[in-house]
Short mmCIF file of C-alpha atoms in Angstrom, two decimals:
data_model
loop_
_atom_site.label_atom_id
_atom_site.label_comp_id
_atom_site.label_asym_id
_atom_site.label_seq_id
_atom_site.Cartn_x
_atom_site.Cartn_y
_atom_site.Cartn_z
CA UNK C 208 0.00 0.00 0.00
CA UNK C 209 1.37 3.50 -0.80
CA UNK C 210 -0.10 4.93 2.41
CA UNK C 211 -1.41 3.83 5.79
CA UNK C 212 -4.45 5.01 7.70
CA UNK C 213 -4.39 4.69 11.48
CA UNK C 214 -8.05 3.77 11.86
CA UNK C 215 -7.80 2.08 15.25
CA UNK C 216 -5.81 4.79 17.04
CA UNK C 217 -8.06 7.59 15.81
CA UNK C 218 -11.30 5.88 16.81
CA UNK C 219 -10.04 5.08 20.30
CA UNK C 220 -9.33 8.77 20.93
CA UNK C 221 -12.87 9.88 20.08
CA UNK C 222 -15.14 10.77 23.04
CA UNK C 223 -17.96 8.28 23.50
CA UNK C 224 -20.76 10.84 24.10
CA UNK C 225 -22.71 8.00 25.73
CA UNK C 226 -22.42 5.75 22.66
CA UNK C 227 -22.30 2.07 23.55
CA UNK C 228 -19.22 -0.05 22.97
CA UNK C 229 -21.17 -2.25 20.54
CA UNK C 230 -22.11 0.74 18.40
CA UNK C 231 -18.49 1.87 18.26
CA UNK C 232 -17.45 -1.63 17.19
CA UNK C 233 -20.19 -1.68 14.55
CA UNK C 234 -19.02 1.67 13.17
CA UNK C 235 -15.46 0.44 13.05
CA UNK C 236 -16.51 -2.68 11.14
CA UNK C 237 -18.45 -0.56 8.65
CA UNK C 238 -15.44 1.67 8.10
CA UNK C 239 -13.15 -1.31 7.59
CA UNK C 240 -15.60 -2.87 5.14
CA UNK C 241 -15.81 0.40 3.21
CA UNK C 242 -12.03 0.61 2.95
CA UNK C 243 -11.84 -3.04 1.87
CA UNK C 244 -14.36 -2.44 -0.92
CA UNK C 245 -12.45 0.65 -2.04
CA UNK C 246 -9.19 -1.30 -2.09
CA UNK C 247 -10.77 -4.06 -4.16
CA UNK C 248 -12.14 -1.49 -6.61
CA UNK C 249 -8.69 0.08 -6.98
CA UNK C 250 -7.12 -3.34 -7.55
CA UNK C 251 -9.68 -4.19 -10.23
CA UNK C 252 -9.05 -0.84 -11.92
CA UNK C 253 -5.30 -1.49 -11.90
CA UNK C 254 -5.76 -4.91 -13.47
CA UNK C 255 -7.84 -3.48 -16.31
CA UNK C 256 -5.24 -0.81 -17.06
CA UNK C 257 -4.73 -0.26 -20.78
CA UNK C 258 -2.03 1.81 -22.45
CA UNK C 259 -2.39 3.11 -26.00
CA UNK C 260 0.66 5.40 -25.96
CA UNK C 261 4.12 3.77 -25.81
CA UNK C 262 5.69 6.81 -24.16
CA UNK C 263 3.15 6.73 -21.33
CA UNK C 264 3.54 2.97 -20.94
CA UNK C 265 7.30 3.39 -20.67
CA UNK C 266 6.88 6.14 -18.08
CA UNK C 267 4.18 4.50 -15.97
CA UNK C 268 4.95 0.77 -16.07
CA UNK C 269 8.40 -0.71 -15.47
CA UNK C 270 7.33 -4.03 -16.98
CA UNK C 271 6.83 -2.42 -20.39
CA UNK C 272 10.55 -1.73 -20.77
CA UNK C 273 11.32 -5.38 -19.97
CA UNK C 274 8.81 -7.00 -22.31
CA UNK C 275 10.17 -7.55 -25.79
CA UNK C 276 12.66 -9.47 -27.91
CA UNK C 277 16.22 -10.42 -27.00
CA UNK C 278 18.67 -11.45 -29.67
CA UNK C 279 22.27 -11.13 -30.80
CA UNK C 280 23.56 -11.57 -34.32
CA UNK C 281 25.17 -14.96 -34.69
CA UNK C 282 23.46 -16.43 -31.64
CA UNK C 283 21.57 -19.66 -32.29
CA UNK C 284 18.99 -18.72 -29.67
CA UNK C 285 16.34 -16.03 -29.48
CA UNK C 286 14.16 -14.96 -26.58
CA UNK C 287 10.80 -13.23 -26.16
CA UNK C 288 9.53 -11.90 -22.83
CA UNK C 289 5.83 -11.22 -22.22
CA UNK C 290 4.66 -8.93 -19.40
CA UNK C 291 1.79 -10.37 -17.34
CA UNK C 292 1.37 -7.49 -14.86
CA UNK C 293 2.66 -6.90 -11.32
CA UNK C 294 6.24 -7.75 -12.23
CA UNK C 295 5.37 -11.20 -13.58
CA UNK C 296 6.73 -12.44 -16.90
CA UNK C 297 6.84 -15.40 -19.25
CA UNK C 298 10.11 -16.06 -21.07
CA UNK C 299 10.14 -18.05 -24.31
CA UNK C 300 13.49 -19.44 -25.46
CA UNK C 301 13.52 -20.16 -29.19
CA UNK C 302 16.15 -22.52 -30.57
CA UNK C 303 17.44 -21.15 -33.87
CA UNK C 304 16.64 -17.46 -33.34
CA UNK C 305 13.54 -15.28 -33.40
CA UNK C 306 10.49 -15.85 -35.64
CA UNK C 307 11.47 -14.60 -39.09
CA UNK C 308 15.15 -14.74 -38.09
CA UNK C 309 15.77 -18.46 -38.02
CA UNK C 310 13.18 -19.97 -35.67
CA UNK C 311 10.44 -22.15 -37.18
CA UNK C 312 7.48 -23.94 -35.62
CA UNK C 313 9.28 -27.28 -35.73
CA UNK C 314 12.10 -25.88 -33.56
CA UNK C 315 12.34 -26.05 -29.77
CA UNK C 316 10.34 -23.50 -27.77
CA UNK C 317 10.73 -23.43 -23.97
CA UNK C 318 8.57 -21.39 -21.60
CA UNK C 319 9.90 -20.22 -18.21
CA UNK C 320 8.09 -17.94 -15.73
CA UNK C 321 9.83 -15.21 -13.76
CA UNK C 322 9.33 -12.19 -11.52
CA UNK C 323 10.91 -8.78 -11.01
CA UNK C 324 12.73 -8.17 -7.73
CA UNK C 325 15.26 -5.45 -6.92
CA UNK C 326 15.69 -4.40 -10.53
CA UNK C 327 16.30 -7.88 -11.96
CA UNK C 328 14.02 -10.59 -13.34
CA UNK C 329 14.84 -14.08 -12.16
CA UNK C 330 13.29 -16.96 -14.08
CA UNK C 331 12.50 -20.35 -12.59
CA UNK C 332 15.24 -22.90 -13.18
CA UNK C 333 14.65 -26.01 -15.22
CA UNK C 334 16.84 -29.12 -15.16
CA UNK C 335 19.06 -27.71 -17.87
CA UNK C 336 18.36 -23.97 -18.10
CA UNK C 337 18.45 -20.87 -15.92
CA UNK C 338 17.90 -17.26 -16.97
CA UNK C 339 18.40 -13.84 -15.41
CA UNK C 340 17.55 -10.43 -16.86
CA UNK C 341 19.73 -7.67 -15.45
CA UNK C 342 20.82 -4.29 -16.79
CA UNK C 343 18.77 -4.87 -19.99
CA UNK C 344 20.71 -8.05 -20.83
CA UNK C 345 19.23 -11.54 -20.68
CA UNK C 346 21.78 -14.09 -19.42
CA UNK C 347 20.97 -17.70 -20.25
CA UNK C 348 22.88 -20.62 -18.80
CA UNK C 349 22.42 -24.13 -20.09
CA UNK C 350 24.03 -27.29 -18.79
CA UNK C 351 27.39 -27.96 -20.40
CA UNK C 352 27.34 -24.79 -22.49
CA UNK C 353 28.80 -21.30 -22.18
CA UNK C 354 26.47 -18.55 -20.95
CA UNK C 355 24.59 -16.68 -23.68
CA UNK C 356 24.03 -12.93 -23.30
CA UNK C 357 21.23 -11.41 -25.35
CA UNK C 358 20.49 -7.65 -25.48
CA UNK C 359 16.97 -6.32 -25.96
CA UNK C 360 16.25 -5.37 -29.56
CA UNK C 361 13.40 -3.50 -31.28
CA UNK C 362 12.46 -4.89 -34.68
CA UNK C 363 10.38 -3.02 -37.25
CA UNK C 364 8.45 -4.35 -40.21
CA UNK C 365 10.38 -3.80 -43.46
CA UNK C 366 7.15 -2.59 -45.13
CA UNK C 367 6.33 -0.01 -42.45
CA UNK C 368 5.40 3.26 -44.15
CA UNK C 369 5.14 1.65 -47.60
CA UNK C 370 3.94 4.13 -50.21
CA UNK C 371 0.92 3.34 -52.35
CA UNK C 372 1.92 2.41 -55.92
CA UNK C 373 0.45 4.22 -58.89
CA UNK C 374 -3.12 3.09 -59.50
CA UNK C 375 -3.84 2.36 -55.84
CA UNK C 376 -6.98 3.34 -53.96
CA UNK C 377 -5.90 5.06 -50.75
CA UNK C 378 -8.43 4.00 -48.13
CA UNK C 379 -6.86 5.87 -45.21
CA UNK C 380 -3.97 8.32 -45.00
CA UNK C 381 -4.70 10.00 -41.68
CA UNK C 382 -6.60 12.98 -43.10
CA UNK C 383 -10.22 11.77 -43.27
CA UNK C 384 -12.56 8.77 -43.04
CA UNK C 385 -14.40 9.60 -46.26
CA UNK C 386 -13.88 6.07 -47.62
CA UNK C 387 -15.32 4.31 -44.56
CA UNK C 388 -18.84 3.63 -43.32
CA UNK C 389 -18.95 4.21 -39.56
CA UNK C 390 -15.33 5.35 -39.74
CA UNK C 391 -13.90 7.27 -36.78
CA UNK C 392 -10.55 9.00 -36.64
CA UNK C 393 -8.62 10.23 -33.60
CA UNK C 394 -5.19 11.86 -33.69
CA UNK C 395 -4.85 10.87 -37.34
CA UNK C 396 -5.49 7.17 -36.66
CA UNK C 397 -8.43 5.06 -37.81
CA UNK C 398 -10.25 3.47 -34.88
CA UNK C 399 -11.47 -0.14 -34.72
CA UNK C 400 -15.15 0.78 -34.74
CA UNK C 401 -16.51 -1.93 -37.02
CA UNK C 402 -15.99 0.08 -40.17
CA UNK C 403 -16.49 -1.01 -43.78
CA UNK C 404 -14.73 0.43 -46.81
CA UNK C 405 -17.06 2.05 -49.30
CA UNK C 406 -14.85 1.14 -52.28
CA UNK C 407 -15.15 -2.55 -53.16
CA UNK C 408 -12.66 -4.84 -54.83
CA UNK C 409 -12.20 -8.27 -56.38
CA UNK C 410 -8.54 -9.20 -56.90
CA UNK C 411 -6.10 -6.90 -55.15
CA UNK C 412 -3.08 -6.27 -52.97
CA UNK C 413 -3.64 -4.54 -49.64
CA UNK C 414 -1.23 -2.79 -47.29
CA UNK C 415 -2.36 -1.93 -43.77
CA UNK C 416 -0.61 -0.90 -40.56
CA UNK C 417 -2.04 -1.60 -37.11
CA UNK C 418 -1.12 -1.20 -33.45
CA UNK C 419 -2.50 -3.20 -30.52
CA UNK C 420 -2.73 -1.73 -26.98
CA UNK C 421 -0.59 -2.80 -24.02
CA UNK C 422 -2.84 -4.74 -21.61
CA UNK C 423 -0.50 -6.73 -19.35
CA UNK C 424 -3.24 -8.17 -17.12
CA UNK C 425 -5.46 -9.28 -20.03
CA UNK C 426 -5.27 -12.77 -21.45
CA UNK C 427 -6.17 -14.50 -24.69
CA UNK C 428 -8.81 -12.86 -26.87
CA UNK C 429 -9.10 -9.88 -24.50
CA UNK C 430 -5.63 -8.66 -25.33
CA UNK C 431 -6.01 -6.16 -28.19
CA UNK C 432 -8.57 -7.97 -30.33
CA UNK C 433 -9.70 -6.83 -33.78
CA UNK C 434 -9.55 -8.21 -37.31
CA UNK C 435 -9.18 -7.33 -40.99
CA UNK C 436 -11.82 -8.91 -43.25
CA UNK C 437 -11.19 -9.46 -46.94
CA UNK C 438 -14.21 -9.54 -49.19
CA UNK C 439 -16.13 -8.58 -46.06
CA UNK C 440 -16.01 -12.27 -45.10
CA UNK C 441 -12.56 -13.79 -44.45
CA UNK C 442 -10.72 -12.54 -41.39
CA UNK C 443 -7.03 -12.22 -40.65
CA UNK C 444 -6.91 -11.87 -36.89
CA UNK C 445 -5.49 -8.83 -35.12
CA UNK C 446 -4.48 -9.55 -31.52
CA UNK C 447 -1.61 -9.04 -29.11
CA UNK C 448 -0.28 -12.57 -29.65
CA UNK C 449 3.35 -11.64 -29.09
CA UNK C 450 5.42 -14.76 -28.26
CA UNK C 451 2.41 -17.11 -28.30
CA UNK C 452 2.13 -20.34 -30.32
CA UNK C 453 0.54 -18.87 -33.43
CA UNK C 454 -2.91 -20.44 -33.45
CA UNK C 455 -5.77 -19.94 -35.88
CA UNK C 456 -7.45 -17.39 -33.56
CA UNK C 457 -4.23 -15.48 -32.81
CA UNK C 458 -2.60 -12.66 -34.76
CA UNK C 459 -1.94 -13.75 -38.33
CA UNK C 460 -4.44 -16.58 -38.23
CA UNK C 461 -7.17 -16.80 -40.86
CA UNK C 462 -10.01 -17.17 -38.42
CA UNK C 463 -11.67 -20.61 -38.46
CA UNK C 464 -9.57 -21.66 -41.47
CA UNK C 465 -5.81 -21.75 -40.87
CA UNK C 466 -3.13 -20.89 -38.34
CA UNK C 467 -0.09 -18.90 -39.55
CA UNK C 468 3.03 -20.79 -40.62
CA UNK C 469 4.93 -18.84 -37.96
CA UNK C 470 3.95 -16.29 -35.31
CA UNK C 471 5.54 -13.09 -36.63
CA UNK C 472 3.65 -10.83 -34.20
CA UNK C 473 5.67 -8.03 -32.60
CA UNK C 474 5.10 -6.67 -29.05
CA UNK C 475 2.08 -4.47 -28.24
CA UNK C 476 2.31 -0.74 -29.04
CA UNK C 477 4.72 -1.51 -31.89
CA UNK C 478 3.37 -0.64 -35.34
CA UNK C 479 2.87 -3.79 -37.41
CA UNK C 480 1.98 -4.48 -41.04
CA UNK C 481 -0.25 -6.71 -43.08
CA UNK C 482 0.59 -7.09 -46.76
CA UNK C 483 -2.00 -9.30 -48.42
CA UNK C 484 -2.50 -10.59 -51.96
CA UNK C 485 -6.18 -11.51 -52.30
CA UNK C 486 -7.80 -13.35 -55.23
CA UNK C 487 -11.58 -13.48 -55.20
CA UNK C 488 -13.68 -16.58 -55.83
CA UNK C 489 -14.13 -17.50 -59.48
CA UNK C 490 -17.48 -18.28 -61.13
CA UNK C 491 -18.81 -19.77 -64.36
CA UNK C 492 -21.01 -17.71 -66.66
CA UNK C 493 -24.09 -19.17 -65.00
CA UNK C 494 -22.89 -17.98 -61.57
CA UNK C 495 -21.68 -21.34 -60.29
CA UNK C 496 -18.56 -21.05 -58.15
CA UNK C 497 -15.63 -22.93 -59.65
CA UNK C 498 -12.87 -21.80 -57.27
CA UNK C 499 -12.67 -20.54 -53.70
CA UNK C 500 -10.82 -17.30 -52.89
CA UNK C 501 -7.09 -17.51 -52.18
CA UNK C 502 -4.73 -15.26 -50.25
CA UNK C 503 -1.06 -14.81 -49.46
CA UNK C 504 -0.44 -12.99 -46.20
CA UNK C 505 2.70 -11.32 -44.90
CA UNK C 506 2.79 -10.16 -41.28
CA UNK C 507 5.65 -7.74 -40.62
CA UNK C 508 7.28 -8.83 -43.86
CA UNK C 509 7.18 -12.55 -43.02
CA UNK C 510 5.07 -14.84 -45.22
CA UNK C 511 2.66 -16.61 -42.88
CA UNK C 512 0.14 -17.89 -45.47
CA UNK C 513 1.28 -18.76 -48.99
CA UNK C 514 -1.50 -18.91 -51.58
CA UNK C 515 -3.94 -20.25 -48.98
CA UNK C 516 -7.36 -21.40 -50.16
CA UNK C 517 -10.36 -20.01 -48.24
CA UNK C 518 -12.84 -22.90 -48.45
CA UNK C 519 -15.76 -21.28 -46.63
CA UNK C 520 -18.42 -18.70 -47.43
CA UNK C 521 -17.33 -16.58 -44.48
CA UNK C 522 -15.61 -16.59 -41.09
CA UNK C 523 -16.87 -15.71 -37.63
CA UNK C 524 -18.56 -12.30 -37.18
CA UNK C 525 -18.12 -11.39 -40.84
CA UNK C 526 -20.42 -8.58 -42.06
CA UNK C 527 -20.80 -10.29 -45.44
CA UNK C 528 -23.94 -12.43 -45.49
CA UNK C 529 -25.94 -14.30 -48.06
CA UNK C 530 -24.74 -16.40 -50.95
CA UNK C 531 -21.25 -15.76 -52.30
CA UNK C 532 -21.51 -14.06 -55.69
CA UNK C 533 -19.27 -12.84 -58.47
CA UNK C 534 -19.05 -9.26 -57.25
CA UNK C 535 -16.58 -6.81 -55.69
CA UNK C 536 -16.59 -6.78 -51.89
CA UNK C 537 -15.32 -4.39 -49.17
CA UNK C 538 -12.57 -4.41 -46.57
CA UNK C 539 -13.90 -4.52 -43.01
CA UNK C 540 -12.14 -3.63 -39.73
CA UNK C 541 -13.65 -5.38 -36.74
CA UNK C 542 -14.71 -3.78 -33.45
CA UNK C 543 -14.01 -6.20 -30.60
CA UNK C 544 -14.03 -3.71 -27.73
CA UNK C 545 -10.29 -2.98 -27.78
CA UNK C 546 -8.50 0.28 -28.69
CA UNK C 547 -6.71 -1.08 -31.76
CA UNK C 548 -5.77 1.59 -34.31
CA UNK C 549 -4.90 1.58 -38.02
CA UNK C 550 -3.04 3.78 -40.49
CA UNK C 551 -1.63 3.83 -44.04
CA UNK C 552 -4.23 1.61 -45.71
CA UNK C 553 -4.21 1.25 -49.48
CA UNK C 554 -5.39 -1.24 -52.09
CA UNK C 555 -3.84 -1.92 -55.49
CA UNK C 556 -6.24 -3.78 -57.83
CA UNK C 557 -4.65 -6.64 -59.75
CA UNK C 558 -5.02 -6.65 -63.53
#
């Protein structure tokens, strides 16, 4: 507690004014109950804390500066640390490097929990591995091997800030929401309000940048959830899935269809990119579908779906309803109750 209140000493000094001892005890109990309820409310508020500004997160939460990726060029081991709130962390050791820098799903992935004490994070020892984070360096010791020291790094998507090629439709450039139904903009960023693009497309390439909030106490689908829907029907998930397995319902997954080949998600409050090549369903002259849609997806420059078939009419919560037809369809940005934001969205139709 940041402060103490001397309830007992103050009450004992009060004159009784003929009030019975039982009444005084009852009042004391009521006061204690009131303070307990207030404390619980404050704790609940702390655990729902959400940061949308990286500078504020860095200033207000020590854990934010610890969470992230640890890697050194030439090292055959990468590490990702996830903040869980209250100085608690999960460390993932990745044999071969970081996702997109050597590590693949088939490679070893070890999870170790740790906690922050006196400026250092000590992780629980396993039979063969121990780890300590101190002075911004992660020190890993493994049985029979020399210690590995990994500094914290900050990766950026190679397509961040990509300019729209000639012939593109610019859906959002930070100046207006004129191309979006139910579009809302704040501080030059498009909000995840459940907004649908007014322009519609068939075969195209899309570039989009997104940022998830920092919610250290949240778990699973409550941690920065949104989604980008292609053809108004097929969703690539947006979520703070940093360091997780890379499941179908995590960032990069095509919801209800396919998990990503690798989890290329970066930490929360880091700008990330989707670069998607989408080919619409194909139909005969009589309107009979002869081929499902297909898409290639790059998350932060890493190919996570390569020419993936989309063998369903739609995915969960898609705004597109009714029979699939030979027609252009919109891009949709899902509202899932989280302050996810978007920028630099453009579409280049394929010829």
